[in-house]
Amino acid sequence: MKRILITGALGQIGSELTLKLREIYGADQVVATDIKKNDSEAAQSGPFETVDVTDIKQMMETAKKYKVDTIMHLAALLSATAEAKPVVAWNLNMGGLMNALETARELKTQFFTPSSIGAFGPCTPKHHTPQDTIMRPTTMYGVNKVAGELLADYYYHKYGVDTRGLRFPGLISYVALPGGGTTDYAVEIYYEAVKHGRYTSYIEKGTFMDMMYMPDALRAIIDLMEADSSRLKHRNAFNVTAMSVAPGDIAASIANYIPGFEMSYRVDPDRQRIAESWPDSIDASAAREEWGFTYEYDLDKMTQDMIEKLREKL
Ligand code: VAH
């Protein structure tokens, strides 16, 4: 029986992953942890513990208290925040990951942590970026993600920890807002479109990045973690994507469902620079071949669902 500890459980991925895992494995089997509690369903619908991932004692004690067999480490600063506070980002992103891996090693648990398309840099092939390629990111977040991938692979090879990861594209969801990411525009645009019928994008009209709807991201995590270990040639971390889109494409898709939607642009040079250092589109064939990765939502299906759910929520 799976007993799962999630760090960063009240963040953008965690707040939905916690609910999905509780649905599958039972509410009491999933311990949500974060730096502080809130009144969200993820915090209230099952066991919750306050854990600062930079405190290994807290993490180890919590994992032992619940006798977990799986750790899903999501707590991290995203790209734009990490670029603004690089030293804080290194300490939290790498210190937290090290503590989570040490806990997984000591308690012999399975382990998941997300990487990102942010792990690639300007000299990486930009189109259909391969699973195995040059990785010299020019952001602190990217440095954290490449180092994190290598660290997770190290714990597999050296200690036999069953570590697995996904290089996520920008994730779009209507439950919890992301914070401090470069791809956050792709979430904000839907909120603003439903509330005000217009949006001003901080990323240029024609800047392509990979994106994925959250339901597909959750399915990818669960499918990867349930996959037969012997089939995995890669572990940390698999390229996964559902679409390569630019702000102009999302605006056009929204306009099909909200006639008169107005899009404008006021580029944020810092986040534009980060976006331009990432691939336009990545190749997910390794994930498809090794554990059957697939997705359900393309741009228009995601737009339709986002607008429908946000109209209910707002
Ligand atoms: C960010 N949403 O923007 C995250 C993600 C691919 C982007 O890693 O930093």
Coordinates of C-alpha atoms and ligand atoms in Angstrom, one line a residue:
M1 CA 0.0 0.0 0.0
K2 CA 1.3 3.4 -0.9
R3 CA 2.0 5.9 1.8
I4 CA 3.0 9.2 0.3
L5 CA 4.6 12.3 1.6
I6 CA 4.4 15.4 -0.6
T7 CA 6.5 18.5 0.0
G8 CA 5.2 21.8 -1.4
A9 CA 1.7 20.2 -1.3
L10 CA 0.0 23.6 -1.3
G11 CA 1.7 24.9 -4.4
Q12 CA 0.4 24.8 -8.0
I13 CA 1.2 21.1 -8.7
G14 CA 0.9 20.0 -5.1
S15 CA -2.6 21.3 -4.4
E16 CA -4.0 19.1 -7.2
L17 CA -1.6 16.2 -6.9
T18 CA -2.5 15.8 -3.2
L19 CA -6.2 15.5 -4.1
K20 CA -5.6 13.2 -7.0
L21 CA -3.4 10.8 -4.9
R22 CA -5.9 10.8 -2.1
E23 CA -8.6 9.9 -4.6
I24 CA -6.5 6.9 -5.8
Y25 CA -4.8 5.7 -2.7
G26 CA -7.0 6.9 0.1
A27 CA -7.0 10.3 2.0
D28 CA -5.1 8.9 5.0
Q29 CA -2.3 7.5 2.8
V30 CA -1.2 10.9 1.6
V31 CA 0.5 13.3 3.9
A32 CA 0.5 16.9 2.6
T33 CA 3.3 19.1 3.9
D34 CA 4.2 22.7 3.3
I35 CA 5.9 25.6 5.0
K36 CA 2.5 26.7 6.5
K37 CA -1.1 25.5 6.4
N38 CA -4.0 27.2 4.6
D39 CA -7.7 26.6 4.2
S40 CA -7.3 24.8 0.8
E41 CA -8.9 21.4 0.2
A42 CA -5.4 19.9 -0.1
A43 CA -4.6 21.1 3.5
Q44 CA -7.9 20.1 4.9
S45 CA -8.8 16.8 3.2
G46 CA -6.3 14.6 5.0
P47 CA -3.1 14.5 7.1
F48 CA -1.1 17.8 7.0
E49 CA 2.2 18.6 8.6
T50 CA 4.2 21.9 8.6
V51 CA 7.6 21.0 7.1
D52 CA 10.4 23.4 6.1
V53 CA 12.3 21.4 3.5
T54 CA 15.6 23.1 4.5
D55 CA 15.2 21.4 8.0
I56 CA 16.2 17.7 7.5
K57 CA 15.2 16.9 11.1
Q58 CA 11.6 18.0 10.5
M59 CA 11.4 16.2 7.1
M60 CA 12.9 12.9 8.5
E61 CA 10.7 12.9 11.6
T62 CA 7.5 13.5 9.6
A63 CA 8.4 10.8 7.1
K64 CA 9.2 8.3 10.0
K65 CA 6.0 9.3 11.9
Y66 CA 3.8 8.3 8.9
K67 CA 6.0 5.4 7.7
V68 CA 5.9 6.7 4.1
D69 CA 7.1 4.6 1.2
T70 CA 7.1 7.4 -1.4
I71 CA 8.3 11.0 -1.3
M72 CA 7.2 13.5 -3.9
H73 CA 9.4 16.6 -3.5
L74 CA 7.7 19.6 -5.1
A75 CA 8.8 22.5 -2.8
A76 CA 10.9 24.9 -4.8
L77 CA 11.2 28.5 -6.0
L78 CA 10.3 28.9 -9.7
S79 CA 12.4 30.6 -12.4
A80 CA 11.6 34.3 -12.1
T81 CA 11.8 34.3 -8.3
A82 CA 15.0 32.2 -8.4
E83 CA 16.5 34.7 -10.9
A84 CA 15.6 37.6 -8.5
K85 CA 16.9 35.8 -5.4
P86 CA 19.6 33.3 -6.7
V87 CA 21.3 32.6 -3.3
V88 CA 17.9 32.0 -1.6
A89 CA 16.9 29.8 -4.6
W90 CA 20.1 27.7 -4.4
N91 CA 19.7 27.1 -0.7
L92 CA 16.0 26.2 -0.9
N93 CA 16.0 24.3 -4.2
M94 CA 19.2 22.4 -3.7
G95 CA 19.2 22.2 0.2
G96 CA 15.6 21.0 0.1
L97 CA 16.2 18.5 -2.6
M98 CA 19.3 17.1 -0.8
N99 CA 17.3 16.7 2.4
A100 CA 14.4 14.9 0.6
L101 CA 16.9 12.6 -1.1
E102 CA 18.6 11.8 2.2
T103 CA 15.2 11.1 3.7
A104 CA 14.4 8.8 0.8
R105 CA 17.7 7.0 1.1
E106 CA 17.4 6.4 4.9
L107 CA 13.8 5.3 4.8
K108 CA 14.2 3.4 1.5
T109 CA 11.3 5.2 -0.2
Q110 CA 10.5 5.7 -3.9
F111 CA 11.2 9.3 -4.9
F112 CA 9.8 11.9 -7.4
T113 CA 10.8 15.4 -8.1
P114 CA 10.0 17.6 -11.1
S115 CA 12.6 19.1 -13.4
S116 CA 11.7 21.5 -16.1
I117 CA 12.3 22.7 -19.7
G118 CA 14.1 25.4 -17.7
A119 CA 17.0 22.8 -17.4
F120 CA 17.9 23.6 -21.1
G121 CA 19.8 26.7 -22.2
P122 CA 20.5 28.9 -25.3
C123 CA 22.9 26.3 -26.8
T124 CA 20.4 23.5 -26.5
P125 CA 18.7 22.5 -29.9
K126 CA 15.6 24.7 -29.8
H127 CA 13.2 22.6 -31.8
H128 CA 12.2 19.1 -30.8
T129 CA 14.8 19.2 -28.1
P130 CA 16.1 15.7 -27.6
Q131 CA 15.9 13.7 -24.3
D132 CA 19.7 13.6 -24.2
T133 CA 21.4 16.8 -25.3
I134 CA 23.5 19.8 -24.3
M135 CA 22.3 21.4 -21.0
R136 CA 23.9 24.7 -20.1
P137 CA 21.1 26.8 -18.7
T138 CA 21.7 30.5 -18.0
T139 CA 19.3 30.9 -15.1
M140 CA 19.7 29.9 -11.4
Y141 CA 16.5 27.9 -11.8
G142 CA 18.0 26.0 -14.7
V143 CA 21.2 25.4 -12.8
N144 CA 19.1 24.0 -9.9
K145 CA 17.2 21.7 -12.3
V146 CA 20.2 20.3 -14.0
A147 CA 22.0 19.8 -10.7
G148 CA 18.8 18.3 -9.3
E149 CA 18.6 15.8 -12.2
L150 CA 22.2 14.7 -11.7
L151 CA 21.7 14.4 -7.9
A152 CA 18.6 12.3 -8.3
D153 CA 20.4 10.0 -10.8
Y154 CA 23.4 9.8 -8.4
Y155 CA 21.1 8.6 -5.5
Y156 CA 19.8 5.9 -7.9
H157 CA 23.2 4.7 -9.0
K158 CA 25.0 5.0 -5.7
Y159 CA 22.3 4.0 -3.2
G160 CA 19.6 2.3 -5.3
V161 CA 17.0 4.9 -4.4
D162 CA 14.2 4.5 -7.0
T163 CA 14.3 8.2 -8.1
R164 CA 12.1 9.4 -11.1
G165 CA 11.5 12.8 -12.6
L166 CA 9.8 14.8 -15.4
R167 CA 11.0 17.8 -17.3
F168 CA 7.7 19.7 -17.1
P169 CA 6.7 22.5 -19.5
G170 CA 4.7 25.4 -18.3
L171 CA 1.7 24.0 -16.4
I172 CA -1.7 25.5 -16.7
S173 CA -4.4 25.0 -14.0
Y174 CA -7.4 26.7 -12.4
V175 CA -7.0 25.5 -8.8
A176 CA -3.9 27.1 -7.4
L177 CA -2.1 30.0 -9.1
P178 CA 1.6 29.5 -9.8
G179 CA 4.0 31.9 -8.2
G180 CA 7.1 33.4 -9.7
G181 CA 7.3 31.4 -12.9
T182 CA 8.1 32.6 -16.4
T183 CA 5.2 30.7 -17.9
D184 CA 2.7 32.1 -15.4
Y185 CA 1.3 34.3 -18.2
A186 CA -0.4 31.2 -19.6
V187 CA -2.4 30.9 -16.4
E188 CA -3.0 34.6 -15.7
I189 CA -4.4 35.1 -19.3
Y190 CA -7.4 32.8 -18.6
Y191 CA -8.2 34.4 -15.3
E192 CA -8.1 37.9 -16.8
A193 CA -10.0 36.8 -19.9
V194 CA -12.9 35.5 -17.8
K195 CA -12.8 38.4 -15.4
H196 CA -12.2 41.3 -17.7
G197 CA -12.2 40.1 -21.3
R198 CA -8.6 41.3 -21.8
Y199 CA -5.0 40.6 -20.9
T200 CA -1.6 42.3 -21.2
S201 CA 1.1 39.7 -21.7
Y202 CA 4.6 40.1 -20.3
I203 CA 6.0 37.6 -22.9
E204 CA 6.2 38.6 -26.6
K205 CA 3.4 37.4 -29.0
G206 CA 5.6 35.0 -30.9
T207 CA 7.6 33.4 -28.1
F208 CA 7.0 29.7 -28.2
M209 CA 7.3 27.5 -25.1
D210 CA 6.0 24.0 -24.3
M211 CA 2.9 23.9 -22.1
M212 CA 0.6 21.2 -20.6
Y213 CA -2.8 21.2 -18.8
M214 CA -2.5 20.1 -15.2
P215 CA -4.7 17.0 -15.5
D216 CA -2.2 15.6 -18.0
A217 CA 0.7 16.6 -15.7
L218 CA -0.8 14.7 -12.8
R219 CA -1.5 11.6 -15.0
A220 CA 2.2 11.7 -16.2
I221 CA 3.5 11.7 -12.6
I222 CA 1.3 8.8 -11.6
D223 CA 2.0 6.8 -14.7
L224 CA 5.7 7.3 -14.3
M225 CA 5.7 6.3 -10.6
E226 CA 3.6 3.2 -11.4
A227 CA 5.8 2.2 -14.4
D228 CA 7.8 -1.0 -14.3
S229 CA 11.3 0.1 -13.1
S230 CA 13.0 -2.4 -15.5
R231 CA 11.6 -0.6 -18.5
L232 CA 13.2 2.8 -17.6
K233 CA 16.4 3.6 -19.5
H234 CA 16.1 7.2 -18.2
R235 CA 15.0 8.4 -14.8
N236 CA 15.8 12.0 -14.1
A237 CA 14.3 13.5 -16.0
F238 CA 11.9 12.6 -18.9
N239 CA 10.9 15.3 -21.4
V240 CA 7.1 15.6 -21.4
T241 CA 4.9 18.1 -23.3
A242 CA 1.4 18.5 -24.8
M243 CA 1.8 21.6 -26.9
S244 CA 4.2 24.3 -28.1
V245 CA 2.4 27.6 -28.1
A246 CA 3.1 31.4 -28.0
P247 CA 1.0 34.0 -26.3
G248 CA -0.7 34.8 -29.6
D249 CA -1.9 31.3 -30.0
I250 CA -3.5 31.2 -26.5
A251 CA -5.1 34.6 -27.2
A252 CA -6.6 33.3 -30.5
S253 CA -7.9 30.2 -28.8
I254 CA -9.5 32.2 -26.0
A255 CA -11.1 34.6 -28.5
N256 CA -13.0 31.5 -30.0
Y257 CA -14.8 31.2 -26.6
I258 CA -14.8 34.8 -25.4
P259 CA -15.7 36.9 -28.5
G260 CA -14.1 40.4 -28.3
F261 CA -11.2 39.2 -26.0
E262 CA -8.5 41.8 -26.2
M263 CA -4.8 40.9 -26.0
S264 CA -2.0 43.5 -25.5
Y265 CA 1.7 43.3 -24.8
R266 CA 4.0 44.9 -22.2
V267 CA 7.2 42.8 -22.3
D268 CA 9.0 42.1 -19.0
P269 CA 12.7 42.0 -20.2
D270 CA 13.7 39.7 -17.3
R271 CA 11.1 37.0 -18.0
Q272 CA 11.4 37.4 -21.7
R273 CA 15.1 36.7 -21.5
I274 CA 14.4 33.6 -19.5
A275 CA 11.8 32.4 -21.9
E276 CA 14.1 33.0 -24.9
S277 CA 16.8 30.8 -23.3
W278 CA 14.4 27.8 -23.2
P279 CA 13.5 25.5 -26.1
D280 CA 10.5 26.3 -28.4
S281 CA 9.5 22.6 -28.4
I282 CA 10.8 19.4 -26.8
D283 CA 10.7 15.8 -27.9
A284 CA 8.8 13.4 -25.6
S285 CA 9.6 10.2 -27.4
A286 CA 11.6 8.6 -24.6
A287 CA 8.7 9.1 -22.2
R288 CA 6.3 7.5 -24.7
E289 CA 8.6 4.6 -25.4
E290 CA 9.7 3.8 -21.8
W291 CA 6.4 4.2 -19.9
G292 CA 3.7 5.1 -22.3
F293 CA 3.4 8.9 -21.8
T294 CA 0.3 10.4 -23.4
Y295 CA -1.8 13.4 -23.0
E296 CA -5.5 14.3 -23.5
Y297 CA -5.6 18.1 -23.7
D298 CA -4.5 20.2 -26.7
L299 CA -4.8 24.0 -26.7
D300 CA -8.5 24.3 -27.6
K301 CA -9.6 21.5 -25.3
M302 CA -7.6 23.1 -22.5
T303 CA -9.0 26.6 -23.2
Q304 CA -12.6 25.3 -23.2
D305 CA -12.1 23.5 -19.8
M306 CA -10.2 26.4 -18.2
I307 CA -12.9 29.0 -19.2
E308 CA -15.7 26.7 -18.0
K309 CA -14.0 25.9 -14.7
L310 CA -13.0 29.6 -14.1
R311 CA -16.5 30.8 -14.8
E312 CA -17.7 28.5 -12.0
K313 CA -14.8 29.4 -9.7
L314 CA -14.9 33.2 -10.2
Ligands
VAH1 C1 8.4 28.4 -14.4 N1 6.3 27.2 -14.4 O1 7.9 29.2 -15.2 C2 7.8 27.1 -14.2 C3 8.3 26.0 -15.2 C4 8.8 25.5 -17.6 C5 8.4 26.6 -16.6 O2 9.4 25.4 -14.8 O3 9.5 28.7 -13.8

